[in-house]
């Protein structure tokens, strides 16, 4: 995490230690247990949170907006396609303009890896990376870890399979970091065009391995996370067809009969019938809706951390516990 006096940006979760990650998840768990909405609304009252999205989103944008409103912030949503970005405005111009208009926190998604770092260079607001290119999706990885910890207690020693288009996935990169930092072993699985055999070599000090066999991966797994097959990659020749991907790598209803005990996660949006069948996506072993439901708590925790109000929340909880106030 950034130094005590600096603006707090969350650009990539790989800047965080295990203590930082667990502190953030403790805040999220505390928020989940808190039952005094009026007290929460005092925490970011007067703050302005801007969601600045250059790429489409359902879960991330809505849950950051809900998180900010629950904490009492004023929220402004900007879609780049409806802003002066279309007239040639640069990232520097955009964040300088938002700063001048009173923004305190800018939650930013961009199709280019590193764009939030460019914003942070020029911004007086905290920049929160809501997903950039192929590089990082910190809030997704944090909510995935919260979900897995709610299943297992701790992920230490657990084998987590991440299956799909790994090489193009910011979710995979951020999850590899958070999961292995928390002590899990990550098994990556996908076709060689989406998962080079040498990919694990990028993580020499971490428990990361590669397999091209979904059966081998599932046989070793304690949980499995399917990733979206990005249909736009099809034109690049990465896959012969989506039907073949489903046959060789999909979490199909038939294949998963032998693995009905395995928790299944997916960051969304899902291509049902490709990386997993609808019966699996919405079945008893699916934790997809738990992931979505954890999103606002993790994003509230991130906003409080960025505004340096994370300790204020914990103090509020301690006071409530000693005076018999709201449960946390
Ligand atoms: N998981 C995720 O980032 O979903 P959205 O694109 O809907 O935000």
Coordinates of C-alpha atoms and ligand atoms in Angstrom, one line a residue:
X1 CA 0.0 0.0 0.0
X2 CA 1.1 3.6 -0.6
X3 CA 2.9 5.7 2.1
X4 CA 1.0 7.4 4.9
X5 CA 0.8 10.9 3.4
X6 CA 0.5 10.0 -0.3
X7 CA -2.7 9.9 -2.3
X8 CA -3.9 6.3 -2.1
X9 CA -4.2 4.8 -5.6
X10 CA -5.1 1.1 -6.2
X11 CA -3.5 0.4 -9.6
X12 CA -2.5 -3.2 -9.3
X13 CA -3.1 -5.6 -6.4
X14 CA 0.4 -6.9 -6.8
X15 CA 1.5 -3.7 -4.9
X16 CA -0.1 -5.2 -1.8
X17 CA 1.2 -7.5 0.9
X18 CA -0.8 -10.4 2.5
X19 CA -1.4 -8.1 5.5
X20 CA -2.8 -5.4 3.2
X21 CA -5.0 -7.8 1.4
X22 CA -6.4 -9.4 4.6
X23 CA -6.9 -5.9 6.2
X24 CA -9.0 -5.0 3.2
X25 CA -11.0 -8.2 3.4
X26 CA -11.5 -7.6 7.2
X27 CA -13.1 -4.3 6.3
X28 CA -15.3 -5.9 3.7
X29 CA -16.4 -8.6 6.2
X30 CA -17.1 -5.9 8.9
X31 CA -19.3 -4.0 6.4
X32 CA -21.2 -7.2 5.6
X33 CA -22.0 -7.6 9.2
X34 CA -22.9 -4.0 10.0
X35 CA -26.6 -3.2 10.5
X36 CA -26.6 0.6 10.9
X37 CA -26.9 2.1 7.4
X38 CA -27.1 5.7 8.8
X39 CA -23.7 5.3 10.4
X40 CA -22.3 4.0 7.1
X41 CA -23.6 7.0 5.2
X42 CA -21.6 9.3 7.4
X43 CA -18.3 7.8 6.4
X44 CA -17.9 9.3 2.9
X45 CA -20.4 12.2 3.2
X46 CA -19.2 15.1 1.1
X47 CA -16.9 13.0 -1.0
X48 CA -17.3 12.8 -4.8
X49 CA -16.7 9.4 -6.4
X50 CA -16.5 9.4 -10.2
X51 CA -16.8 6.1 -12.2
X52 CA -14.9 6.7 -15.5
X53 CA -15.5 3.7 -17.8
X54 CA -13.8 3.5 -21.2
X55 CA -15.1 -0.1 -21.5
X56 CA -18.5 -1.7 -20.9
X57 CA -19.2 -3.1 -17.5
X58 CA -22.2 -4.4 -15.5
X59 CA -21.0 -5.7 -12.2
X60 CA -18.0 -3.6 -11.5
X61 CA -19.5 -0.2 -12.3
X62 CA -22.8 -0.9 -10.6
X63 CA -21.2 -2.3 -7.4
X64 CA -18.8 0.6 -7.1
X65 CA -21.8 3.0 -7.5
X66 CA -23.8 1.1 -4.9
X67 CA -20.8 1.0 -2.6
X68 CA -20.2 4.8 -2.9
X69 CA -23.8 5.6 -2.3
X70 CA -24.1 3.3 0.7
X71 CA -21.2 5.2 2.2
X72 CA -22.9 8.6 1.6
X73 CA -20.7 9.8 -1.3
X74 CA -22.0 11.8 -4.2
X75 CA -21.5 9.7 -7.4
X76 CA -21.0 10.7 -11.0
X77 CA -21.0 8.1 -13.7
X78 CA -19.1 8.8 -16.9
X79 CA -19.0 6.6 -19.9
X80 CA -16.1 7.6 -22.2
X81 CA -18.2 7.0 -25.3
X82 CA -20.6 9.8 -24.1
X83 CA -17.8 12.2 -23.0
X84 CA -15.4 14.6 -24.6
X85 CA -13.0 11.6 -24.9
X86 CA -14.7 11.1 -28.3
X87 CA -13.4 14.7 -29.3
X88 CA -9.8 13.8 -28.5
X89 CA -9.6 14.6 -24.8
X90 CA -6.6 12.9 -23.2
X91 CA -6.5 10.9 -20.0
X92 CA -4.5 13.8 -18.4
X93 CA -7.2 16.4 -19.6
X94 CA -10.0 14.2 -18.3
X95 CA -8.6 13.6 -14.8
X96 CA -7.5 17.3 -14.5
X97 CA -11.1 18.3 -15.4
X98 CA -12.6 15.9 -12.9
X99 CA -10.2 17.1 -10.2
X100 CA -11.1 20.7 -10.9
X101 CA -14.8 19.8 -10.6
X102 CA -14.2 18.4 -7.1
X103 CA -13.6 14.6 -7.6
X104 CA -12.0 12.8 -4.7
X105 CA -11.9 9.2 -6.0
X106 CA -11.9 8.2 -9.7
X107 CA -12.8 4.5 -10.4
X108 CA -11.4 3.9 -13.9
X109 CA -11.8 1.0 -16.4
X110 CA -9.8 1.2 -19.6
X111 CA -9.1 -1.1 -22.5
X112 CA -5.3 -0.3 -22.4
X113 CA -3.0 -1.9 -19.8
X114 CA -1.4 0.8 -17.7
X115 CA -4.0 3.6 -18.4
X116 CA -4.8 4.0 -14.7
X117 CA -1.1 4.6 -14.0
X118 CA -1.2 7.4 -16.5
X119 CA -4.3 8.9 -14.8
X120 CA -2.6 8.5 -11.4
X121 CA 0.5 10.4 -12.6
X122 CA -1.7 13.5 -13.3
X123 CA -4.5 13.2 -10.8
X124 CA -5.1 14.8 -7.4
X125 CA -7.8 12.2 -6.8
X126 CA -7.3 8.6 -5.8
X127 CA -7.4 6.4 -8.9
X128 CA -8.9 3.0 -8.4
X129 CA -8.3 0.5 -11.3
X130 CA -11.6 -1.2 -12.2
X131 CA -9.8 -3.3 -14.9
X132 CA -7.2 -2.3 -17.4
X133 CA -6.5 -4.2 -20.6
X134 CA -5.0 -7.6 -20.0
X135 CA -3.1 -6.4 -16.9
X136 CA -5.1 -6.2 -13.6
X137 CA -8.5 -6.3 -12.1
X138 CA -7.8 -5.8 -8.4
X139 CA -11.3 -5.5 -7.0
X140 CA -12.4 -8.7 -8.8
X141 CA -9.5 -10.7 -7.4
X142 CA -10.2 -9.4 -3.9
X143 CA -13.8 -10.3 -4.1
X144 CA -12.9 -13.7 -5.5
X145 CA -10.5 -14.3 -2.5
X146 CA -13.3 -13.2 -0.1
X147 CA -15.6 -15.7 -1.7
X148 CA -13.1 -18.5 -1.6
X149 CA -12.2 -17.7 2.1
X150 CA -16.0 -17.8 2.9
X151 CA -16.0 -21.4 1.5
X152 CA -12.7 -22.7 2.9
X153 CA -11.9 -20.4 5.8
X154 CA -8.4 -20.1 4.4
X155 CA -7.2 -20.9 0.9
X156 CA -3.7 -21.8 2.2
X157 CA -2.8 -25.2 0.7
X158 CA -5.9 -25.2 -1.6
X159 CA -5.6 -25.9 -5.3
X160 CA -7.5 -23.4 -7.4
X161 CA -8.0 -24.1 -11.1
X162 CA -8.4 -21.1 -13.4
X163 CA -9.6 -22.3 -16.8
X164 CA -10.0 -20.4 -20.0
X165 CA -8.4 -17.6 -21.9
X166 CA -5.6 -17.0 -19.5
X167 CA -3.1 -15.0 -21.6
X168 CA -5.7 -12.2 -22.3
X169 CA -7.1 -12.1 -18.8
X170 CA -6.6 -9.4 -16.3
X171 CA -8.7 -11.4 -13.9
X172 CA -6.3 -14.4 -14.1
X173 CA -3.3 -12.2 -13.5
X174 CA -4.7 -10.5 -10.4
X175 CA -6.1 -13.8 -9.1
X176 CA -2.7 -15.5 -9.5
X177 CA -1.2 -12.8 -7.3
X178 CA -3.8 -12.7 -4.5
X179 CA -4.4 -16.5 -4.4
X180 CA -0.7 -17.4 -4.2
X181 CA 0.0 -14.6 -1.8
X182 CA -2.7 -16.1 0.4
X183 CA -1.0 -19.5 0.2
X184 CA -3.0 -21.3 -2.5
X185 CA -1.6 -23.2 -5.5
X186 CA -3.0 -22.1 -8.8
X187 CA -3.4 -24.5 -11.7
X188 CA -3.9 -22.8 -15.1
X189 CA -5.8 -24.7 -17.8
X190 CA -6.7 -23.8 -21.4
X191 CA -5.7 -24.3 -25.0
X192 CA -2.1 -23.6 -25.8
X193 CA -3.1 -20.6 -28.0
X194 CA -4.6 -19.0 -24.8
X195 CA -2.1 -20.3 -22.3
X196 CA 1.5 -20.6 -23.4
X197 CA 3.3 -23.5 -21.8
X198 CA 5.9 -21.0 -20.5
X199 CA 3.3 -18.8 -18.7
X200 CA 4.1 -20.2 -15.3
X201 CA 7.7 -19.2 -15.7
X202 CA 6.6 -15.6 -15.1
X203 CA 5.9 -16.7 -11.5
X204 CA 9.1 -18.4 -10.4
X205 CA 8.6 -18.0 -6.7
X206 CA 4.9 -18.9 -6.6
X207 CA 2.9 -22.1 -6.9
X208 CA 1.6 -21.8 -10.4
X209 CA 1.4 -24.6 -12.9
X210 CA 0.0 -25.1 -16.4
X211 CA -2.0 -28.0 -17.9
X212 CA -3.8 -28.4 -21.2
X213 CA -6.1 -31.1 -19.8
X214 CA -9.2 -30.0 -18.0
X215 CA -9.6 -33.6 -16.7
X216 CA -6.2 -33.4 -15.0
X217 CA -6.9 -29.9 -13.6
X218 CA -10.3 -30.9 -12.2
X219 CA -8.9 -34.1 -10.7
X220 CA -6.4 -32.0 -8.7
X221 CA -8.8 -29.1 -7.8
X222 CA -10.4 -27.9 -4.6
X223 CA -12.2 -25.2 -6.6
X224 CA -12.4 -24.0 -10.2
X225 CA -12.8 -20.6 -11.7
X226 CA -13.9 -20.5 -15.4
X227 CA -13.0 -17.4 -17.4
X228 CA -14.9 -15.8 -20.3
X229 CA -13.9 -16.9 -23.7
X230 CA -13.6 -13.6 -25.5
X231 CA -15.5 -14.2 -28.7
X232 CA -13.6 -11.3 -30.3
X233 CA -10.4 -13.5 -30.1
X234 CA -12.0 -16.0 -32.5
X235 CA -11.0 -13.8 -35.5
X236 CA -7.3 -14.1 -34.4
X237 CA -7.5 -17.9 -34.9
X238 CA -7.0 -18.7 -31.2
X239 CA -9.8 -21.3 -31.4
X240 CA -11.1 -23.5 -34.2
X241 CA -14.6 -23.0 -32.8
X242 CA -16.5 -22.3 -29.6
X243 CA -18.1 -25.8 -29.9
X244 CA -14.6 -27.4 -29.7
X245 CA -13.6 -25.2 -26.8
X246 CA -16.7 -26.4 -24.9
X247 CA -16.0 -30.0 -25.8
X248 CA -12.3 -30.0 -24.6
X249 CA -12.3 -27.4 -21.8
X250 CA -15.9 -26.5 -20.9
X251 CA -17.4 -27.1 -17.5
X252 CA -20.3 -29.1 -19.1
X253 CA -23.1 -30.7 -17.1
X254 CA -21.8 -34.1 -18.2
X255 CA -18.2 -33.5 -17.2
X256 CA -19.1 -31.9 -13.9
X257 CA -21.1 -34.9 -12.7
X258 CA -17.8 -36.5 -11.5
X259 CA -16.8 -33.2 -9.8
X260 CA -20.1 -32.2 -8.2
X261 CA -18.3 -31.4 -4.9
X262 CA -16.1 -28.6 -6.5
X263 CA -17.1 -25.0 -5.9
X264 CA -17.4 -23.2 -9.3
X265 CA -16.6 -19.5 -9.7
X266 CA -16.8 -17.2 -12.7
X267 CA -16.1 -13.4 -12.7
X268 CA -18.7 -12.8 -15.4
X269 CA -19.9 -12.0 -17.8
X270 CA -20.5 -15.7 -18.7
X271 CA -20.9 -17.3 -22.1
X272 CA -23.3 -20.0 -21.0
X273 CA -22.9 -23.0 -23.2
X274 CA -19.2 -22.2 -23.9
X275 CA -17.0 -22.1 -20.8
X276 CA -19.7 -23.6 -18.6
X277 CA -23.2 -25.0 -19.2
X278 CA -26.3 -23.1 -17.8
X279 CA -27.1 -26.0 -15.5
X280 CA -23.6 -25.6 -14.0
X281 CA -23.6 -21.8 -13.9
X282 CA -26.8 -21.7 -12.0
X283 CA -26.6 -25.1 -10.2
X284 CA -25.9 -26.0 -6.6
X285 CA -22.1 -25.9 -6.9
X286 CA -22.0 -22.4 -8.4
X287 CA -20.7 -19.5 -6.3
X288 CA -21.2 -16.9 -9.1
X289 CA -24.0 -15.0 -7.3
X290 CA -21.9 -15.1 -4.1
X291 CA -19.1 -13.4 -6.0
X292 CA -21.5 -10.7 -7.3
X293 CA -23.0 -10.2 -3.8
X294 CA -19.5 -9.7 -2.3
X295 CA -18.7 -7.0 -4.9
X296 CA -20.2 -4.0 -3.1
X297 CA -18.6 -4.9 0.3
X298 CA -15.2 -5.3 -1.2
X299 CA -15.6 -2.0 -3.2
X300 CA -16.9 -0.2 -0.1
X301 CA -13.7 -1.4 1.6
X302 CA -11.6 -0.1 -1.3
X303 CA -13.3 3.3 -1.2
X304 CA -12.9 3.6 2.5
X305 CA -9.2 2.6 2.2
X306 CA -8.7 5.2 -0.6
X307 CA -10.3 7.9 1.5
X308 CA -8.3 6.9 4.7
X309 CA -11.6 6.0 6.4
X310 CA -10.9 2.3 6.9
X311 CA -9.6 2.8 10.4
X312 CA -12.6 5.1 11.2
X313 CA -14.9 2.2 10.3
X314 CA -13.1 -0.2 12.6
X315 CA -13.1 2.4 15.4
X316 CA -16.9 2.9 14.9
X317 CA -17.4 -0.9 15.2
X318 CA -15.2 -1.1 18.3
X319 CA -17.2 1.7 19.9
X320 CA -20.6 0.1 18.9
X321 CA -19.4 -3.2 20.4
X322 CA -18.5 -1.6 23.7
X323 CA -21.7 0.5 23.9
X324 CA -24.0 -2.3 22.6
X325 CA -24.7 -0.5 19.3
X326 CA -25.1 -1.9 15.8
X327 CA -23.8 -5.5 15.3
X328 CA -20.7 -5.9 13.1
Ligands
LIG1 N1 -16.2 -9.2 -13.8 C1 -16.4 -8.0 -14.4 O1 -15.5 -7.2 -14.4 O2 -17.6 -7.8 -14.9 P1 -18.1 -6.5 -15.6 O3 -17.3 -6.4 -16.9 O4 -19.6 -6.7 -15.8 O5 -17.8 -5.3 -14.7

